[in-house]
Amino acid sequence: MSEIMLPTYDDVVAAAARIAGQAHRTPVLTSRIADEETGAQLFFKCENLQRMGAFKFRGAYNALAKFDAGQRRAGVVAFSSGNHAQAIALSARLLGMPATIVMPQDAPASKIAATRGYGAQVVTYDRYTEDREQIGRDLAERHGYTLVPPYDHADVIAGQGTAAKELFEEVGPLDAFFVCLGGGGLLSGSALATRALSPQCLLYGVEPEAGNDGQQSFRSGAIVHIDTPRTIADGAQTQHLGQLTFPIIRRDVDDILTVGDAELVEAMRFFASRMKLVAEPTGCLGFAAARAMKDQLKGKRVGVLISGGNVDIDRYAALLAGQGG
Ligand SMILES: *Cc1c(COP(=O)(O)O)cnc(C)c1O
């Protein structure tokens, strides 16, 4: 472990300069109704309004912008069925390099089409019989592509940390901050920014109840692996934290909380009806946890990161109508 080089806040600062003019500086919204309900003063960092609809653009663009000439010529490969795929595809197009995305053949057609729409080549695989990491590595070896993983990569972590950096620069120090947790790229990057800009802030990672590997890992001190959890929070269906994300989270995060799918739907409904915001289920983890903890947040200044807004519109309508996912 000791030879692993963890990214630092300086890397977040460098990432912010690299993505400036490419990523949106997303708005920080407030809501009188949310404040009344919780008794706290809430600041929502709206990464659902980021380019391609999620914070993942930040880390992907930062990683690809650091490629050398040879890496750019050969291009990038990534495996993802979700927001990381689109983030890599869009970043590659903006930087003028080829991208290959490995996606399950039963991924939603809209996601495959969106990824192709950004100009990426999509390679599909059978998720029950084939190993996507192996396919990604084979493609990288055969064609000289550089593999960029969705969270366990120093440049990805640093890029994801720029959203929290913007939040603290805009609203000043906070008492508590709630961040969605999958593999931990967003949380570890946010932790670097939090410890630099608001050191006393209580920082919470929030993951789905059904997939609390992060909480188990945090409390036991070793990375816990689980089977793919059943939850509507599809952006947080990761099976384990990373070799880079875990030590940062263990060092800099105060606790990992969980919320159930029903609470995520309630939060989605709140965002839609009260704030006119479309948030995907995973993007609601932070607010759902803050609501559940409101007795401890009275009179406090609290940050909530809304991580993304990419949800198929029919599925969104069904979830809001209480018809499952
Ligand atoms: C990827 C993703 C997450 C989880 O991010 P990690 O860096 O894997 O922890 C949360 N929300 C959304 C919308 C995502 O796309």
Short mmCIF file of C-alpha atoms and ligand atoms in Angstrom, two decimals:
data_model
loop_
_atom_site.label_atom_id
_atom_site.label_comp_id
_atom_site.label_asym_id
_atom_site.label_seq_id
_atom_site.Cartn_x
_atom_site.Cartn_y
_atom_site.Cartn_z
CA MET A 1 0.00 0.00 0.00
CA SER A 2 2.78 2.44 0.89
CA GLU A 3 3.98 2.79 -2.72
CA ILE A 4 0.56 3.93 -3.97
CA MET A 5 0.63 7.65 -4.82
CA LEU A 6 -2.63 9.22 -3.74
CA PRO A 7 -3.84 12.38 -5.48
CA THR A 8 -3.84 15.57 -3.38
CA TYR A 9 -5.74 18.84 -3.36
CA ASP A 10 -3.03 20.32 -5.64
CA ASP A 11 -4.19 17.81 -8.26
CA VAL A 12 -7.77 19.04 -7.84
CA VAL A 13 -6.58 22.62 -8.40
CA ALA A 14 -4.68 21.55 -11.53
CA ALA A 15 -7.75 19.65 -12.76
CA ALA A 16 -9.92 22.75 -12.29
CA ALA A 17 -7.58 24.72 -14.58
CA ARG A 18 -7.59 21.89 -17.17
CA ILE A 19 -11.39 21.58 -17.38
CA ALA A 20 -12.10 25.33 -17.25
CA GLY A 21 -14.08 26.40 -20.31
CA GLN A 22 -15.04 22.77 -21.06
CA ALA A 23 -17.02 21.68 -17.99
CA HIS A 24 -19.85 23.89 -16.80
CA ARG A 25 -19.48 25.69 -13.51
CA THR A 26 -22.81 24.27 -12.31
CA PRO A 27 -25.21 26.33 -10.22
CA VAL A 28 -25.61 26.05 -6.44
CA LEU A 29 -29.34 26.19 -5.70
CA THR A 30 -31.15 26.83 -2.44
CA SER A 31 -34.73 25.98 -1.51
CA ARG A 32 -36.76 27.71 1.17
CA ILE A 33 -39.01 24.66 1.40
CA ALA A 34 -36.05 22.28 1.89
CA ASP A 35 -34.67 24.62 4.57
CA GLU A 36 -38.02 24.74 6.37
CA GLU A 37 -38.36 20.98 6.28
CA THR A 38 -34.90 20.27 7.65
CA GLY A 39 -34.31 23.33 9.83
CA ALA A 40 -30.91 23.63 8.13
CA GLN A 41 -29.57 25.94 5.42
CA LEU A 42 -29.04 23.69 2.39
CA PHE A 43 -26.82 24.32 -0.64
CA PHE A 44 -27.40 22.00 -3.61
CA LYS A 45 -24.50 21.61 -6.05
CA CYS A 46 -26.30 20.69 -9.27
CA GLU A 47 -24.14 18.28 -11.27
CA ASN A 48 -27.32 17.01 -12.92
CA LEU A 49 -26.87 20.20 -14.94
CA GLN A 50 -23.27 19.33 -15.89
CA ARG A 51 -22.39 18.56 -19.52
CA MET A 52 -23.73 15.11 -20.49
CA GLY A 53 -25.79 15.19 -17.33
CA ALA A 54 -23.42 14.13 -14.55
CA PHE A 55 -20.19 15.08 -12.73
CA LYS A 56 -18.36 12.25 -14.56
CA PHE A 57 -17.45 14.68 -17.34
CA ARG A 58 -15.05 16.41 -14.95
CA GLY A 59 -12.89 13.37 -14.21
CA ALA A 60 -13.01 11.99 -17.73
CA TYR A 61 -11.98 15.25 -19.37
CA ASN A 62 -9.20 15.79 -16.83
CA ALA A 63 -7.78 12.31 -17.43
CA LEU A 64 -7.91 12.55 -21.24
CA ALA A 65 -6.49 16.09 -21.31
CA LYS A 66 -3.34 14.68 -19.65
CA PHE A 67 -2.68 12.09 -22.38
CA ASP A 68 0.59 12.52 -24.28
CA ALA A 69 0.67 12.74 -28.10
CA GLY A 70 1.05 8.98 -28.56
CA GLN A 71 -1.84 8.17 -26.24
CA ARG A 72 -4.05 10.72 -28.00
CA ARG A 73 -3.28 9.25 -31.41
CA ALA A 74 -4.14 5.70 -30.31
CA GLY A 75 -7.16 6.73 -28.25
CA VAL A 76 -8.97 5.68 -25.10
CA VAL A 77 -10.95 2.62 -24.03
CA ALA A 78 -13.43 2.47 -21.14
CA PHE A 79 -15.95 -0.06 -19.86
CA SER A 80 -19.21 1.31 -18.52
CA SER A 81 -22.92 1.13 -19.21
CA GLY A 82 -23.59 4.46 -17.62
CA ASN A 83 -22.39 8.00 -17.20
CA HIS A 84 -18.67 7.23 -17.40
CA ALA A 85 -19.15 5.90 -20.95
CA GLN A 86 -20.78 9.09 -22.12
CA ALA A 87 -18.27 11.23 -20.24
CA ILE A 88 -15.32 9.48 -21.93
CA ALA A 89 -17.00 9.57 -25.34
CA LEU A 90 -17.75 13.30 -25.14
CA SER A 91 -14.31 14.19 -23.72
CA ALA A 92 -12.57 12.19 -26.45
CA ARG A 93 -14.56 13.97 -29.12
CA LEU A 94 -13.73 17.38 -27.66
CA LEU A 95 -10.03 16.45 -27.55
CA GLY A 96 -10.09 14.93 -31.03
CA MET A 97 -9.14 11.37 -30.10
CA PRO A 98 -10.76 8.02 -30.85
CA ALA A 99 -12.77 6.32 -28.09
CA THR A 100 -13.91 2.72 -27.69
CA ILE A 101 -16.52 1.92 -25.06
CA VAL A 102 -17.22 -1.63 -23.85
CA MET A 103 -20.92 -1.92 -22.92
CA PRO A 104 -23.20 -4.85 -22.06
CA GLN A 105 -25.29 -5.85 -25.09
CA ASP A 106 -28.45 -5.50 -22.99
CA ALA A 107 -27.63 -1.90 -21.94
CA PRO A 108 -30.53 0.49 -22.63
CA ALA A 109 -30.61 1.27 -26.35
CA SER A 110 -30.77 4.98 -25.48
CA LYS A 111 -27.43 4.77 -23.66
CA ILE A 112 -25.72 2.87 -26.49
CA ALA A 113 -27.14 5.40 -28.98
CA ALA A 114 -26.01 8.36 -26.85
CA THR A 115 -22.49 6.96 -26.59
CA ARG A 116 -22.34 6.36 -30.38
CA GLY A 117 -23.81 9.83 -30.85
CA TYR A 118 -20.69 11.29 -29.26
CA GLY A 119 -18.67 9.50 -31.92
CA ALA A 120 -17.39 6.57 -29.87
CA GLN A 121 -17.07 3.03 -31.16
CA VAL A 122 -19.20 0.73 -28.98
CA VAL A 123 -18.11 -2.88 -28.40
CA THR A 124 -20.81 -4.97 -26.73
CA TYR A 125 -20.39 -8.07 -24.59
CA ASP A 126 -22.55 -10.59 -22.80
CA ARG A 127 -22.58 -9.61 -19.13
CA TYR A 128 -23.37 -13.15 -18.00
CA THR A 129 -20.57 -14.96 -19.82
CA GLU A 130 -17.87 -12.36 -20.55
CA ASP A 131 -15.61 -10.23 -18.36
CA ARG A 132 -15.67 -6.59 -19.41
CA GLU A 133 -12.41 -5.74 -17.68
CA GLN A 134 -10.68 -8.50 -19.64
CA ILE A 135 -12.21 -7.24 -22.90
CA GLY A 136 -11.07 -3.71 -22.08
CA ARG A 137 -7.56 -4.86 -21.29
CA ASP A 138 -7.39 -6.98 -24.48
CA LEU A 139 -8.47 -4.03 -26.61
CA ALA A 140 -5.95 -1.78 -24.87
CA GLU A 141 -3.15 -4.26 -25.51
CA ARG A 142 -4.07 -5.03 -29.11
CA HIS A 143 -4.59 -1.42 -30.27
CA GLY A 144 -2.47 0.59 -27.86
CA TYR A 145 -5.51 2.26 -26.31
CA THR A 146 -5.21 3.77 -22.83
CA LEU A 147 -7.75 2.36 -20.38
CA VAL A 148 -9.47 4.93 -18.14
CA PRO A 149 -11.42 3.30 -15.30
CA PRO A 150 -14.53 4.97 -13.86
CA TYR A 151 -13.22 5.78 -10.38
CA ASP A 152 -9.92 4.20 -9.36
CA HIS A 153 -7.61 6.61 -11.19
CA ALA A 154 -5.78 9.64 -9.76
CA ASP A 155 -6.76 12.01 -12.60
CA VAL A 156 -10.40 10.90 -12.44
CA ILE A 157 -10.50 11.47 -8.67
CA ALA A 158 -8.88 14.91 -9.01
CA GLY A 159 -11.36 15.91 -11.72
CA GLN A 160 -14.36 14.80 -9.67
CA GLY A 161 -13.07 16.90 -6.76
CA THR A 162 -13.54 20.11 -8.74
CA ALA A 163 -17.31 20.15 -8.11
CA ALA A 164 -16.81 20.37 -4.33
CA LYS A 165 -14.05 22.94 -4.85
CA GLU A 166 -16.52 25.14 -6.73
CA LEU A 167 -19.16 24.67 -4.04
CA PHE A 168 -16.88 25.78 -1.17
CA GLU A 169 -15.51 28.68 -3.20
CA GLU A 170 -19.05 29.87 -3.83
CA VAL A 171 -20.70 29.41 -0.42
CA GLY A 172 -17.76 29.27 2.02
CA PRO A 173 -17.17 26.67 4.73
CA LEU A 174 -20.00 24.27 5.64
CA ASP A 175 -20.91 22.29 8.75
CA ALA A 176 -21.83 19.12 6.86
CA PHE A 177 -21.62 17.85 3.27
CA PHE A 178 -23.45 14.84 1.76
CA VAL A 179 -21.95 13.14 -1.32
CA CYS A 180 -23.19 10.12 -3.32
CA LEU A 181 -20.96 7.04 -3.20
CA GLY A 182 -20.40 4.27 -5.75
CA GLY A 183 -16.75 3.34 -6.30
CA GLY A 184 -15.69 6.49 -4.50
CA GLY A 185 -14.19 8.72 -7.20
CA LEU A 186 -16.61 11.52 -6.42
CA LEU A 187 -16.36 11.11 -2.64
CA SER A 188 -12.57 10.88 -2.50
CA GLY A 189 -12.15 13.91 -4.79
CA SER A 190 -14.72 15.80 -2.72
CA ALA A 191 -12.81 14.82 0.41
CA LEU A 192 -9.59 16.39 -0.90
CA ALA A 193 -11.44 19.64 -1.60
CA THR A 194 -13.31 19.56 1.73
CA ARG A 195 -10.22 19.06 3.87
CA ALA A 196 -8.48 21.94 2.04
CA LEU A 197 -11.35 24.45 1.95
CA SER A 198 -13.59 23.58 4.91
CA PRO A 199 -11.49 21.39 7.21
CA GLN A 200 -14.03 21.22 10.06
CA CYS A 201 -16.92 20.16 7.81
CA LEU A 202 -18.45 16.75 8.58
CA LEU A 203 -18.23 14.82 5.31
CA TYR A 204 -20.63 11.94 4.66
CA GLY A 205 -20.60 9.43 1.80
CA VAL A 206 -24.05 8.02 1.00
CA GLU A 207 -24.70 4.71 -0.73
CA PRO A 208 -27.76 2.52 -1.36
CA GLU A 209 -28.84 0.35 1.59
CA ALA A 210 -28.78 -2.73 -0.64
CA GLY A 211 -25.13 -2.17 -1.53
CA ASN A 212 -23.37 -0.94 1.61
CA ASP A 213 -19.92 -2.29 0.75
CA GLY A 214 -18.50 1.21 1.30
CA GLN A 215 -19.92 1.40 4.81
CA GLN A 216 -18.63 -2.09 5.63
CA SER A 217 -15.21 -1.22 4.23
CA PHE A 218 -15.06 2.10 6.06
CA ARG A 219 -15.91 0.50 9.38
CA SER A 220 -13.76 -2.62 9.03
CA GLY A 221 -10.69 -0.95 7.52
CA ALA A 222 -10.42 -3.29 4.51
CA ILE A 223 -12.09 -3.16 1.09
CA VAL A 224 -15.21 -5.36 1.17
CA HIS A 225 -16.50 -6.90 -2.08
CA ILE A 226 -20.22 -7.59 -2.62
CA ASP A 227 -22.40 -8.95 -5.44
CA THR A 228 -24.02 -6.35 -7.71
CA PRO A 229 -26.73 -4.88 -5.46
CA ARG A 230 -30.39 -4.59 -6.45
CA THR A 231 -31.28 -0.91 -6.22
CA ILE A 232 -32.77 1.80 -8.40
CA ALA A 233 -29.53 3.75 -7.84
CA ASP A 234 -27.83 2.29 -10.91
CA GLY A 235 -24.89 4.71 -10.72
CA ALA A 236 -23.92 3.23 -7.36
CA GLN A 237 -24.18 -0.49 -8.16
CA THR A 238 -20.44 -0.89 -7.71
CA GLN A 239 -19.12 -3.98 -5.97
CA HIS A 240 -16.18 -2.45 -4.14
CA LEU A 241 -14.20 0.72 -3.46
CA GLY A 242 -10.86 1.29 -5.20
CA GLN A 243 -7.20 1.01 -4.18
CA LEU A 244 -6.93 4.81 -4.43
CA THR A 245 -10.40 5.88 -3.35
CA PHE A 246 -10.56 3.75 -0.19
CA PRO A 247 -7.50 5.16 1.64
CA ILE A 248 -8.60 8.74 0.93
CA ILE A 249 -12.13 7.99 2.13
CA ARG A 250 -10.86 6.25 5.27
CA ARG A 251 -8.58 9.19 6.06
CA ASP A 252 -10.81 12.16 5.19
CA VAL A 253 -14.48 11.11 5.41
CA ASP A 254 -16.41 11.16 8.70
CA ASP A 255 -18.91 8.39 8.01
CA ILE A 256 -20.72 6.39 5.33
CA LEU A 257 -24.53 6.40 5.48
CA THR A 258 -27.12 4.40 3.55
CA VAL A 259 -30.61 5.10 2.24
CA GLY A 260 -33.33 2.86 0.83
CA ASP A 261 -34.90 3.05 -2.63
CA ALA A 262 -38.18 4.44 -1.25
CA GLU A 263 -36.33 7.43 0.22
CA LEU A 264 -34.60 7.98 -3.12
CA VAL A 265 -37.97 8.16 -4.87
CA GLU A 266 -39.21 10.63 -2.24
CA ALA A 267 -36.17 12.83 -2.86
CA MET A 268 -36.65 12.59 -6.65
CA ARG A 269 -40.22 13.71 -6.18
CA PHE A 270 -39.12 16.63 -4.01
CA PHE A 271 -36.59 17.81 -6.60
CA ALA A 272 -39.16 17.57 -9.39
CA SER A 273 -42.08 19.21 -7.64
CA ARG A 274 -40.33 21.77 -5.42
CA MET A 275 -37.15 22.66 -7.29
CA LYS A 276 -38.01 21.85 -10.92
CA LEU A 277 -34.96 19.60 -11.08
CA VAL A 278 -34.61 16.22 -12.76
CA ALA A 279 -32.26 14.08 -10.69
CA GLU A 280 -31.53 10.41 -11.39
CA PRO A 281 -32.04 7.99 -8.47
CA THR A 282 -28.31 7.84 -7.66
CA GLY A 283 -28.17 11.63 -7.67
CA CYS A 284 -30.70 11.71 -4.80
CA LEU A 285 -28.58 9.76 -2.28
CA GLY A 286 -27.13 12.85 -0.59
CA PHE A 287 -30.40 14.69 -0.06
CA ALA A 288 -32.21 11.55 1.10
CA ALA A 289 -29.55 11.02 3.79
CA ALA A 290 -29.61 14.68 4.88
CA ARG A 291 -33.38 14.52 5.29
CA ALA A 292 -33.13 11.39 7.41
CA MET A 293 -30.56 13.13 9.66
CA LYS A 294 -32.34 16.46 9.94
CA ASP A 295 -32.54 16.39 13.74
CA GLN A 296 -28.75 16.71 13.84
CA LEU A 297 -28.62 19.45 11.20
CA LYS A 298 -30.79 22.16 12.82
CA GLY A 299 -29.30 25.60 12.22
CA LYS A 300 -26.36 24.13 10.26
CA ARG A 301 -25.02 25.07 6.85
CA VAL A 302 -25.20 21.89 4.78
CA GLY A 303 -23.97 21.00 1.28
CA VAL A 304 -25.70 18.37 -0.87
CA LEU A 305 -24.19 17.13 -4.10
CA ILE A 306 -26.75 16.14 -6.76
CA SER A 307 -24.50 13.92 -8.88
CA GLY A 308 -26.52 13.39 -12.06
CA GLY A 309 -29.78 13.65 -13.96
CA ASN A 310 -29.58 10.90 -16.57
CA VAL A 311 -32.66 8.75 -16.27
CA ASP A 312 -34.75 7.36 -19.09
CA ILE A 313 -37.88 9.53 -19.20
CA ASP A 314 -40.35 6.62 -19.10
CA ARG A 315 -38.53 5.06 -16.17
CA TYR A 316 -38.50 8.45 -14.43
CA ALA A 317 -42.26 8.81 -14.85
CA ALA A 318 -42.82 5.26 -13.58
CA LEU A 319 -40.63 5.86 -10.51
CA LEU A 320 -42.42 9.12 -9.66
CA ALA A 321 -45.75 7.35 -10.07
CA GLY A 322 -44.62 4.72 -7.58
CA GLN A 323 -44.44 1.93 -10.12
CA GLY A 324 -40.93 0.71 -9.37
CA GLY A 325 -37.97 0.97 -11.68
C1 LIG B 1 -20.85 7.31 -11.15
C2 LIG B 1 -21.93 8.00 -10.41
C3 LIG B 1 -21.97 8.05 -9.00
C4 LIG B 1 -20.94 7.35 -8.14
O1 LIG B 1 -19.66 7.89 -8.35
P1 LIG B 1 -18.36 7.12 -7.86
O2 LIG B 1 -17.24 8.01 -8.24
O3 LIG B 1 -18.33 5.80 -8.54
O4 LIG B 1 -18.49 6.95 -6.38
C5 LIG B 1 -22.98 8.76 -8.38
N1 LIG B 1 -23.94 9.38 -9.10
C6 LIG B 1 -23.94 9.36 -10.45
C7 LIG B 1 -25.03 10.06 -11.16
C8 LIG B 1 -22.94 8.67 -11.15
O5 LIG B 1 -22.95 8.65 -12.48
#
